[in-house]
Amino acid sequence: MKSQKILCAFITALLCVTAVSCGDTSEESTENSVSSVSETESETTTQSDTQPEETTETTEISETPEEESEPDTQADTSGNVSAYGTTADISQYIKTTEINPPLWKVTDPETQNELYIMGTIHVLPSGFDGLPDYIADIYENSDGVAVEYDVTQLTSDIRALIAYQQMFMYDDGTTITDHISEETYQKAKEYFESIGAYTPELDQFSAGYWNNQLENLMILRLENLSTDGVDSQAIAMAQKDGKEVVSIETLETQVNALSGMSDELIDYTMNEMLDDMDDIDDYAEELAELYDLWAVGDVDPMLAEDLDEIDELPDDLKDDYENYMDVMLYNRNQGMAEKASEFLKDGKNYLFMVGSAHYAGDKGVDDILSDMGYTVEKIQ
């Protein structure tokens, strides 16, 4: 199983908080920061009496890798080599121009309260022209947006950001080397060192965190792609318009999903991903295919192909992967549907926006709401 299959499949479901740890990969900023972990300087802590009593100095994959480690390369065109590796232009693979993203109207048959639920994608090609007018009209008539998690709560509050990053740190005295194989650890460490991103403090962070950073670095190597996705744009628009922004999930739920793989599965995934680091064109093509599916509102294939490939996993990891699916997707789908039901019962008029893979298959948010007795209509 190619590691990018797992990663790309969940870009559509994963995760609002990854926006905090990704830089903008638009054309204007190909050599930008990963900002994958916000560095917390000791003087920053001492200058503010609002900081927590204990803070942890965290590792930053900085805007420019350390001078002695920075490759003497630039990434002006697709196929060149950036500070993070060979690049690929995702616009070469995107085929869809007309945007009709997945959208449903959910009606409570007892109260006739309505809620529009929409599938989003958390990354977008540069130059994205915006959502269609009919969705803009739904937004205009709403009281606000309900998103997976309002990331501005992190970006505007250093204490929240520190707490978020501490959630990814081992608190039992172990380090990354106690959770993944020496082979995988050395591969990842050498890659981080090659871009000036490794410090010993990084060893305190979880395997899930390391895996997430490798994925972020893959995304940063895609030209004409922005991590300012549909959710982020909706949050910014609602804040500008004075509308409500409601988080559907807690930060803990998002972090648990990012850390949902077993040590054995994450070791396998990281090792595969590191071996596939040079396959950036394949990664761009996979992600472009997912964008095209989102753009035409076709969610089921987002999940079907990935589930088919479970047979390619080693037998001893198949149960781990199914457990991961529960944590990453199915359990969250249930929670999202319950939150939508709560909004319907309370008559909350929000535009409900979660990653498109949360509607894929027969355990999607739309299916769960239908099973709850609501009328669910796909908007074509």
PDB file of N, CA, C and O in Angstrom, residues 60-129:
ATOM      1  N   GLU A  60      10.584  23.722  15.927  1.00  0.00           N
ATOM      2  CA  GLU A  60       9.949  24.375  14.798  1.00  0.00           C
ATOM      3  C   GLU A  60      10.629  23.956  13.511  1.00  0.00           C
ATOM      4  O   GLU A  60      11.847  23.972  13.408  1.00  0.00           O
ATOM      5  N   ILE A  61       9.837  23.586  12.547  1.00  0.00           N
ATOM      6  CA  ILE A  61      10.339  23.469  11.197  1.00  0.00           C
ATOM      7  C   ILE A  61      10.210  24.862  10.629  1.00  0.00           C
ATOM      8  O   ILE A  61       9.138  25.310  10.281  1.00  0.00           O
ATOM      9  N   SER A  62      11.294  25.571  10.593  1.00  0.00           N
ATOM     10  CA  SER A  62      11.267  27.019  10.485  1.00  0.00           C
ATOM     11  C   SER A  62      11.004  27.489   9.073  1.00  0.00           C
ATOM     12  O   SER A  62      11.031  26.728   8.116  1.00  0.00           O
ATOM     13  N   GLU A  63      10.783  28.801   8.981  1.00  0.00           N
ATOM     14  CA  GLU A  63      10.471  29.383   7.682  1.00  0.00           C
ATOM     15  C   GLU A  63      11.592  29.141   6.692  1.00  0.00           C
ATOM     16  O   GLU A  63      11.367  28.903   5.523  1.00  0.00           O
ATOM     17  N   THR A  64      12.820  29.234   7.160  1.00  0.00           N
ATOM     18  CA  THR A  64      13.965  28.872   6.344  1.00  0.00           C
ATOM     19  C   THR A  64      14.798  27.901   7.132  1.00  0.00           C
ATOM     20  O   THR A  64      15.192  28.194   8.247  1.00  0.00           O
ATOM     21  N   PRO A  65      15.077  26.706   6.637  1.00  0.00           N
ATOM     22  CA  PRO A  65      15.882  25.760   7.377  1.00  0.00           C
ATOM     23  C   PRO A  65      17.211  26.368   7.769  1.00  0.00           C
ATOM     24  O   PRO A  65      17.685  27.319   7.163  1.00  0.00           O
ATOM     25  N   GLU A  66      17.822  25.792   8.811  1.00  0.00           N
ATOM     26  CA  GLU A  66      19.062  26.328   9.322  1.00  0.00           C
ATOM     27  C   GLU A  66      20.068  26.488   8.199  1.00  0.00           C
ATOM     28  O   GLU A  66      20.200  25.662   7.312  1.00  0.00           O
ATOM     29  N   GLU A  67      20.848  27.586   8.274  1.00  0.00           N
ATOM     30  CA  GLU A  67      21.703  27.957   7.158  1.00  0.00           C
ATOM     31  C   GLU A  67      22.649  26.843   6.757  1.00  0.00           C
ATOM     32  O   GLU A  67      22.861  26.589   5.578  1.00  0.00           O
ATOM     33  N   GLU A  68      23.207  26.147   7.769  1.00  0.00           N
ATOM     34  CA  GLU A  68      24.170  25.128   7.420  1.00  0.00           C
ATOM     35  C   GLU A  68      23.537  23.900   6.786  1.00  0.00           C
ATOM     36  O   GLU A  68      24.227  23.105   6.158  1.00  0.00           O
ATOM     37  N   SER A  69      22.221  23.736   6.916  1.00  0.00           N
ATOM     38  CA  SER A  69      21.566  22.552   6.374  1.00  0.00           C
ATOM     39  C   SER A  69      20.737  22.844   5.136  1.00  0.00           C
ATOM     40  O   SER A  69      20.215  21.951   4.517  1.00  0.00           O
ATOM     41  N   GLU A  70      20.587  24.141   4.799  1.00  0.00           N
ATOM     42  CA  GLU A  70      19.666  24.499   3.716  1.00  0.00           C
ATOM     43  C   GLU A  70      20.256  24.140   2.364  1.00  0.00           C
ATOM     44  O   GLU A  70      21.345  24.576   2.007  1.00  0.00           O
ATOM     45  N   PRO A  71      19.522  23.357   1.583  1.00  0.00           N
ATOM     46  CA  PRO A  71      20.001  23.064   0.236  1.00  0.00           C
ATOM     47  C   PRO A  71      20.029  24.334  -0.599  1.00  0.00           C
ATOM     48  O   PRO A  71      19.176  25.203  -0.456  1.00  0.00           O
ATOM     49  N   ASP A  72      20.998  24.474  -1.493  1.00  0.00           N
ATOM     50  CA  ASP A  72      21.115  25.644  -2.344  1.00  0.00           C
ATOM     51  C   ASP A  72      20.234  25.462  -3.570  1.00  0.00           C
ATOM     52  O   ASP A  72      20.694  25.357  -4.704  1.00  0.00           O
ATOM     53  N   THR A  73      18.926  25.389  -3.321  1.00  0.00           N
ATOM     54  CA  THR A  73      17.978  25.139  -4.396  1.00  0.00           C
ATOM     55  C   THR A  73      16.768  26.026  -4.244  1.00  0.00           C
ATOM     56  O   THR A  73      16.489  26.552  -3.173  1.00  0.00           O
ATOM     57  N   GLN A  74      16.020  26.184  -5.324  1.00  0.00           N
ATOM     58  CA  GLN A  74      14.797  26.958  -5.310  1.00  0.00           C
ATOM     59  C   GLN A  74      13.705  26.147  -5.979  1.00  0.00           C
ATOM     60  O   GLN A  74      13.973  25.211  -6.713  1.00  0.00           O
ATOM     61  N   ALA A  75      12.463  26.564  -5.743  1.00  0.00           N
ATOM     62  CA  ALA A  75      11.339  25.818  -6.318  1.00  0.00           C
ATOM     63  C   ALA A  75      10.452  26.753  -7.105  1.00  0.00           C
ATOM     64  O   ALA A  75       9.338  27.036  -6.726  1.00  0.00           O
ATOM     65  N   ASP A  76      10.956  27.274  -8.209  1.00  0.00           N
ATOM     66  CA  ASP A  76      10.181  28.213  -9.001  1.00  0.00           C
ATOM     67  C   ASP A  76       9.230  27.511  -9.961  1.00  0.00           C
ATOM     68  O   ASP A  76       8.227  28.056 -10.368  1.00  0.00           O
ATOM     69  N   THR A  77       9.569  26.311 -10.372  1.00  0.00           N
ATOM     70  CA  THR A  77       8.725  25.581 -11.306  1.00  0.00           C
ATOM     71  C   THR A  77       8.594  24.150 -10.858  1.00  0.00           C
ATOM     72  O   THR A  77       9.445  23.626 -10.164  1.00  0.00           O
ATOM     73  N   SER A  78       7.501  23.529 -11.303  1.00  0.00           N
ATOM     74  CA  SER A  78       7.262  22.146 -10.922  1.00  0.00           C
ATOM     75  C   SER A  78       8.399  21.255 -11.384  1.00  0.00           C
ATOM     76  O   SER A  78       8.902  21.386 -12.493  1.00  0.00           O
ATOM     77  N   GLY A  79       8.804  20.332 -10.515  1.00  0.00           N
ATOM     78  CA  GLY A  79       9.881  19.420 -10.833  1.00  0.00           C
ATOM     79  C   GLY A  79      11.219  19.900 -10.328  1.00  0.00           C
ATOM     80  O   GLY A  79      12.187  19.144 -10.339  1.00  0.00           O
ATOM     81  N   ASN A  80      11.304  21.156  -9.903  1.00  0.00           N
ATOM     82  CA  ASN A  80      12.516  21.626  -9.265  1.00  0.00           C
ATOM     83  C   ASN A  80      12.584  21.103  -7.842  1.00  0.00           C
ATOM     84  O   ASN A  80      11.678  20.429  -7.367  1.00  0.00           O
ATOM     85  N   VAL A  81      13.631  21.476  -7.159  1.00  0.00           N
ATOM     86  CA  VAL A  81      13.839  20.994  -5.804  1.00  0.00           C
ATOM     87  C   VAL A  81      13.764  22.161  -4.836  1.00  0.00           C
ATOM     88  O   VAL A  81      14.512  23.124  -4.963  1.00  0.00           O
ATOM     89  N   SER A  82      12.858  22.098  -3.901  1.00  0.00           N
ATOM     90  CA  SER A  82      12.751  23.108  -2.863  1.00  0.00           C
ATOM     91  C   SER A  82      13.600  22.688  -1.680  1.00  0.00           C
ATOM     92  O   SER A  82      14.273  21.658  -1.701  1.00  0.00           O
ATOM     93  N   ALA A  83      13.563  23.484  -0.634  1.00  0.00           N
ATOM     94  CA  ALA A  83      14.273  23.135   0.588  1.00  0.00           C
ATOM     95  C   ALA A  83      13.737  21.856   1.201  1.00  0.00           C
ATOM     96  O   ALA A  83      14.405  21.235   2.027  1.00  0.00           O
ATOM     97  N   TYR A  84      12.524  21.434   0.803  1.00  0.00           N
ATOM     98  CA  TYR A  84      11.897  20.252   1.384  1.00  0.00           C
ATOM     99  C   TYR A  84      11.886  19.068   0.441  1.00  0.00           C
ATOM    100  O   TYR A  84      11.409  18.001   0.805  1.00  0.00           O
ATOM    101  N   GLY A  85      12.363  19.254  -0.790  1.00  0.00           N
ATOM    102  CA  GLY A  85      12.383  18.151  -1.737  1.00  0.00           C
ATOM    103  C   GLY A  85      11.825  18.566  -3.086  1.00  0.00           C
ATOM    104  O   GLY A  85      11.406  19.711  -3.293  1.00  0.00           O
ATOM    105  N   THR A  86      11.796  17.633  -4.011  1.00  0.00           N
ATOM    106  CA  THR A  86      11.288  17.902  -5.356  1.00  0.00           C
ATOM    107  C   THR A  86       9.823  18.337  -5.292  1.00  0.00           C
ATOM    108  O   THR A  86       9.043  17.802  -4.506  1.00  0.00           O
ATOM    109  N   THR A  87       9.470  19.288  -6.125  1.00  0.00           N
ATOM    110  CA  THR A  87       8.105  19.809  -6.115  1.00  0.00           C
ATOM    111  C   THR A  87       7.289  19.236  -7.265  1.00  0.00           C
ATOM    112  O   THR A  87       7.826  18.677  -8.218  1.00  0.00           O
ATOM    113  N   ALA A  88       5.976  19.409  -7.160  1.00  0.00           N
ATOM    114  CA  ALA A  88       5.061  19.055  -8.240  1.00  0.00           C
ATOM    115  C   ALA A  88       3.955  20.095  -8.291  1.00  0.00           C
ATOM    116  O   ALA A  88       3.522  20.596  -7.244  1.00  0.00           O
ATOM    117  N   ASP A  89       3.485  20.405  -9.464  1.00  0.00           N
ATOM    118  CA  ASP A  89       2.435  21.398  -9.667  1.00  0.00           C
ATOM    119  C   ASP A  89       1.093  20.677  -9.725  1.00  0.00           C
ATOM    120  O   ASP A  89       0.789  19.993 -10.701  1.00  0.00           O
ATOM    121  N   ILE A  90       0.286  20.860  -8.685  1.00  0.00           N
ATOM    122  CA  ILE A  90      -0.989  20.135  -8.630  1.00  0.00           C
ATOM    123  C   ILE A  90      -1.946  20.591  -9.716  1.00  0.00           C
ATOM    124  O   ILE A  90      -2.824  19.825 -10.150  1.00  0.00           O
ATOM    125  N   SER A  91      -1.784  21.825 -10.215  1.00  0.00           N
ATOM    126  CA  SER A  91      -2.700  22.329 -11.242  1.00  0.00           C
ATOM    127  C   SER A  91      -2.592  21.524 -12.535  1.00  0.00           C
ATOM    128  O   SER A  91      -3.519  21.529 -13.345  1.00  0.00           O
ATOM    129  N   GLN A  92      -1.479  20.828 -12.730  1.00  0.00           N
ATOM    130  CA  GLN A  92      -1.328  20.001 -13.927  1.00  0.00           C
ATOM    131  C   GLN A  92      -2.224  18.762 -13.893  1.00  0.00           C
ATOM    132  O   GLN A  92      -2.458  18.140 -14.932  1.00  0.00           O
ATOM    133  N   TYR A  93      -2.709  18.413 -12.714  1.00  0.00           N
ATOM    134  CA  TYR A  93      -3.475  17.175 -12.561  1.00  0.00           C
ATOM    135  C   TYR A  93      -4.962  17.428 -12.321  1.00  0.00           C
ATOM    136  O   TYR A  93      -5.776  16.518 -12.453  1.00  0.00           O
ATOM    137  N   ILE A  94      -5.344  18.634 -11.952  1.00  0.00           N
ATOM    138  CA  ILE A  94      -6.746  18.940 -11.677  1.00  0.00           C
ATOM    139  C   ILE A  94      -7.502  19.085 -12.991  1.00  0.00           C
ATOM    140  O   ILE A  94      -7.081  19.805 -13.895  1.00  0.00           O
ATOM    141  N   LYS A  95      -8.645  18.403 -13.086  1.00  0.00           N
ATOM    142  CA  LYS A  95      -9.414  18.384 -14.329  1.00  0.00           C
ATOM    143  C   LYS A  95     -10.715  19.175 -14.238  1.00  0.00           C
ATOM    144  O   LYS A  95     -11.276  19.575 -15.255  1.00  0.00           O
ATOM    145  N   THR A  96     -11.232  19.359 -13.036  1.00  0.00           N
ATOM    146  CA  THR A  96     -12.563  19.939 -12.863  1.00  0.00           C
ATOM    147  C   THR A  96     -12.476  21.450 -12.738  1.00  0.00           C
ATOM    148  O   THR A  96     -11.651  21.972 -11.980  1.00  0.00           O
ATOM    149  N   THR A  97     -13.328  22.151 -13.457  1.00  0.00           N
ATOM    150  CA  THR A  97     -13.380  23.609 -13.365  1.00  0.00           C
ATOM    151  C   THR A  97     -14.668  24.091 -12.707  1.00  0.00           C
ATOM    152  O   THR A  97     -14.663  25.037 -11.935  1.00  0.00           O
ATOM    153  N   GLU A  98     -15.784  23.421 -12.997  1.00  0.00           N
ATOM    154  CA  GLU A  98     -17.065  23.820 -12.393  1.00  0.00           C
ATOM    155  C   GLU A  98     -17.197  23.170 -11.021  1.00  0.00           C
ATOM    156  O   GLU A  98     -16.967  21.966 -10.862  1.00  0.00           O
ATOM    157  N   ILE A  99     -17.545  23.964 -10.018  1.00  0.00           N
ATOM    158  CA  ILE A  99     -17.566  23.494  -8.636  1.00  0.00           C
ATOM    159  C   ILE A  99     -18.999  23.239  -8.189  1.00  0.00           C
ATOM    160  O   ILE A  99     -19.842  24.145  -8.186  1.00  0.00           O
ATOM    161  N   ASN A 100     -19.287  21.998  -7.824  1.00  0.00           N
ATOM    162  CA  ASN A 100     -20.573  21.612  -7.236  1.00  0.00           C
ATOM    163  C   ASN A 100     -20.304  20.661  -6.081  1.00  0.00           C
ATOM    164  O   ASN A 100     -20.491  19.451  -6.196  1.00  0.00           O
ATOM    165  N   PRO A 101     -19.854  21.193  -4.956  1.00  0.00           N
ATOM    166  CA  PRO A 101     -19.411  20.330  -3.851  1.00  0.00           C
ATOM    167  C   PRO A 101     -20.562  19.577  -3.202  1.00  0.00           C
ATOM    168  O   PRO A 101     -21.741  19.917  -3.388  1.00  0.00           O
ATOM    169  N   PRO A 102     -20.255  18.534  -2.445  1.00  0.00           N
ATOM    170  CA  PRO A 102     -21.311  17.730  -1.815  1.00  0.00           C
ATOM    171  C   PRO A 102     -22.114  18.547  -0.804  1.00  0.00           C
ATOM    172  O   PRO A 102     -21.552  19.199   0.084  1.00  0.00           O
ATOM    173  N   LEU A 103     -23.440  18.480  -0.941  1.00  0.00           N
ATOM    174  CA  LEU A 103     -24.334  19.285  -0.111  1.00  0.00           C
ATOM    175  C   LEU A 103     -25.650  18.546   0.072  1.00  0.00           C
ATOM    176  O   LEU A 103     -26.170  17.955  -0.874  1.00  0.00           O
ATOM    177  N   TRP A 104     -26.160  18.560   1.299  1.00  0.00           N
ATOM    178  CA  TRP A 104     -27.438  17.936   1.616  1.00  0.00           C
ATOM    179  C   TRP A 104     -28.301  18.909   2.416  1.00  0.00           C
ATOM    180  O   TRP A 104     -27.783  19.745   3.166  1.00  0.00           O
ATOM    181  N   LYS A 105     -29.608  18.784   2.252  1.00  0.00           N
ATOM    182  CA  LYS A 105     -30.551  19.488   3.132  1.00  0.00           C
ATOM    183  C   LYS A 105     -31.167  18.461   4.058  1.00  0.00           C
ATOM    184  O   LYS A 105     -31.714  17.450   3.616  1.00  0.00           O
ATOM    185  N   VAL A 106     -31.086  18.724   5.355  1.00  0.00           N
ATOM    186  CA  VAL A 106     -31.629  17.825   6.372  1.00  0.00           C
ATOM    187  C   VAL A 106     -32.821  18.518   7.021  1.00  0.00           C
ATOM    188  O   VAL A 106     -32.726  19.675   7.449  1.00  0.00           O
ATOM    189  N   THR A 107     -33.941  17.819   7.070  1.00  0.00           N
ATOM    190  CA  THR A 107     -35.169  18.397   7.616  1.00  0.00           C
ATOM    191  C   THR A 107     -35.681  17.533   8.755  1.00  0.00           C
ATOM    192  O   THR A 107     -35.728  16.299   8.649  1.00  0.00           O
ATOM    193  N   ASP A 108     -36.059  18.186   9.838  1.00  0.00           N
ATOM    194  CA  ASP A 108     -36.705  17.493  10.952  1.00  0.00           C
ATOM    195  C   ASP A 108     -38.194  17.392  10.623  1.00  0.00           C
ATOM    196  O   ASP A 108     -38.887  18.409  10.527  1.00  0.00           O
ATOM    197  N   PRO A 109     -38.723  16.189  10.420  1.00  0.00           N
ATOM    198  CA  PRO A 109     -40.126  16.065  10.001  1.00  0.00           C
ATOM    199  C   PRO A 109     -41.114  16.574  11.042  1.00  0.00           C
ATOM    200  O   PRO A 109     -42.254  16.914  10.703  1.00  0.00           O
ATOM    201  N   GLU A 110     -40.709  16.631  12.302  1.00  0.00           N
ATOM    202  CA  GLU A 110     -41.621  17.100  13.353  1.00  0.00           C
ATOM    203  C   GLU A 110     -41.689  18.614  13.412  1.00  0.00           C
ATOM    204  O   GLU A 110     -42.770  19.196  13.522  1.00  0.00           O
ATOM    205  N   THR A 111     -40.529  19.276  13.360  1.00  0.00           N
ATOM    206  CA  THR A 111     -40.497  20.729  13.529  1.00  0.00           C
ATOM    207  C   THR A 111     -40.355  21.475  12.202  1.00  0.00           C
ATOM    208  O   THR A 111     -40.552  22.686  12.157  1.00  0.00           O
ATOM    209  N   GLN A 112     -39.985  20.723  11.142  1.00  0.00           N
ATOM    210  CA  GLN A 112     -39.661  21.311   9.836  1.00  0.00           C
ATOM    211  C   GLN A 112     -38.418  22.200   9.879  1.00  0.00           C
ATOM    212  O   GLN A 112     -38.164  22.962   8.938  1.00  0.00           O
ATOM    213  N   ASN A 113     -37.656  22.133  10.957  1.00  0.00           N
ATOM    214  CA  ASN A 113     -36.371  22.829  10.988  1.00  0.00           C
ATOM    215  C   ASN A 113     -35.440  22.217   9.943  1.00  0.00           C
ATOM    216  O   ASN A 113     -35.453  20.999   9.720  1.00  0.00           O
ATOM    217  N   GLU A 114     -34.641  23.058   9.309  1.00  0.00           N
ATOM    218  CA  GLU A 114     -33.743  22.612   8.252  1.00  0.00           C
ATOM    219  C   GLU A 114     -32.294  22.944   8.597  1.00  0.00           C
ATOM    220  O   GLU A 114     -32.008  23.925   9.295  1.00  0.00           O
ATOM    221  N   LEU A 115     -31.416  22.109   8.086  1.00  0.00           N
ATOM    222  CA  LEU A 115     -29.984  22.312   8.264  1.00  0.00           C
ATOM    223  C   LEU A 115     -29.291  21.864   6.978  1.00  0.00           C
ATOM    224  O   LEU A 115     -29.528  20.753   6.500  1.00  0.00           O
ATOM    225  N   TYR A 116     -28.464  22.726   6.419  1.00  0.00           N
ATOM    226  CA  TYR A 116     -27.667  22.339   5.259  1.00  0.00           C
ATOM    227  C   TYR A 116     -26.315  21.815   5.736  1.00  0.00           C
ATOM    228  O   TYR A 116     -25.630  22.473   6.529  1.00  0.00           O
ATOM    229  N   ILE A 117     -25.967  20.621   5.275  1.00  0.00           N
ATOM    230  CA  ILE A 117     -24.690  20.015   5.641  1.00  0.00           C
ATOM    231  C   ILE A 117     -23.848  19.857   4.374  1.00  0.00           C
ATOM    232  O   ILE A 117     -24.334  19.402   3.349  1.00  0.00           O
ATOM    233  N   MET A 118     -22.604  20.246   4.476  1.00  0.00           N
ATOM    234  CA  MET A 118     -21.751  20.319   3.299  1.00  0.00           C
ATOM    235  C   MET A 118     -20.443  19.580   3.540  1.00  0.00           C
ATOM    236  O   MET A 118     -19.893  19.602   4.647  1.00  0.00           O
ATOM    237  N   GLY A 119     -19.943  18.920   2.521  1.00  0.00           N
ATOM    238  CA  GLY A 119     -18.624  18.309   2.568  1.00  0.00           C
ATOM    239  C   GLY A 119     -17.574  19.299   2.101  1.00  0.00           C
ATOM    240  O   GLY A 119     -17.745  19.975   1.080  1.00  0.00           O
ATOM    241  N   THR A 120     -16.483  19.405   2.852  1.00  0.00           N
ATOM    242  CA  THR A 120     -15.434  20.360   2.521  1.00  0.00           C
ATOM    243  C   THR A 120     -14.157  19.624   2.138  1.00  0.00           C
ATOM    244  O   THR A 120     -14.059  18.400   2.223  1.00  0.00           O
ATOM    245  N   ILE A 121     -13.193  20.390   1.729  1.00  0.00           N
ATOM    246  CA  ILE A 121     -11.842  19.888   1.527  1.00  0.00           C
ATOM    247  C   ILE A 121     -10.909  20.917   2.157  1.00  0.00           C
ATOM    248  O   ILE A 121     -11.127  22.120   2.040  1.00  0.00           O
ATOM    249  N   HIS A 122      -9.884  20.437   2.857  1.00  0.00           N
ATOM    250  CA  HIS A 122      -9.088  21.322   3.695  1.00  0.00           C
ATOM    251  C   HIS A 122      -7.891  21.936   2.978  1.00  0.00           C
ATOM    252  O   HIS A 122      -7.132  22.697   3.575  1.00  0.00           O
ATOM    253  N   VAL A 123      -7.710  21.600   1.720  1.00  0.00           N
ATOM    254  CA  VAL A 123      -6.710  22.263   0.884  1.00  0.00           C
ATOM    255  C   VAL A 123      -7.370  22.593  -0.450  1.00  0.00           C
ATOM    256  O   VAL A 123      -8.292  21.903  -0.881  1.00  0.00           O
ATOM    257  N   LEU A 124      -6.890  23.648  -1.093  1.00  0.00           N
ATOM    258  CA  LEU A 124      -7.506  24.100  -2.342  1.00  0.00           C
ATOM    259  C   LEU A 124      -6.423  24.541  -3.320  1.00  0.00           C
ATOM    260  O   LEU A 124      -5.365  25.032  -2.912  1.00  0.00           O
ATOM    261  N   PRO A 125      -6.687  24.404  -4.613  1.00  0.00           N
ATOM    262  CA  PRO A 125      -5.735  24.938  -5.580  1.00  0.00           C
ATOM    263  C   PRO A 125      -5.690  26.457  -5.511  1.00  0.00           C
ATOM    264  O   PRO A 125      -6.704  27.108  -5.230  1.00  0.00           O
ATOM    265  N   SER A 126      -4.524  27.005  -5.753  1.00  0.00           N
ATOM    266  CA  SER A 126      -4.408  28.465  -5.796  1.00  0.00           C
ATOM    267  C   SER A 126      -5.301  29.014  -6.896  1.00  0.00           C
ATOM    268  O   SER A 126      -5.482  28.400  -7.948  1.00  0.00           O
ATOM    269  N   GLY A 127      -5.874  30.181  -6.638  1.00  0.00           N
ATOM    270  CA  GLY A 127      -6.774  30.765  -7.613  1.00  0.00           C
ATOM    271  C   GLY A 127      -8.185  30.229  -7.546  1.00  0.00           C
ATOM    272  O   GLY A 127      -8.987  30.517  -8.435  1.00  0.00           O
ATOM    273  N   PHE A 128      -8.507  29.455  -6.496  1.00  0.00           N
ATOM    274  CA  PHE A 128      -9.870  28.944  -6.322  1.00  0.00           C
ATOM    275  C   PHE A 128     -10.844  30.121  -6.303  1.00  0.00           C
ATOM    276  O   PHE A 128     -10.664  31.091  -5.552  1.00  0.00           O
ATOM    277  N   ASP A 129     -11.886  30.041  -7.131  1.00  0.00           N
ATOM    278  CA  ASP A 129     -12.782  31.178  -7.350  1.00  0.00           C
ATOM    279  C   ASP A 129     -13.923  31.268  -6.335  1.00  0.00           C
ATOM    280  O   ASP A 129     -14.735  32.179  -6.412  1.00  0.00           O
TER     281      ASP A 129
END
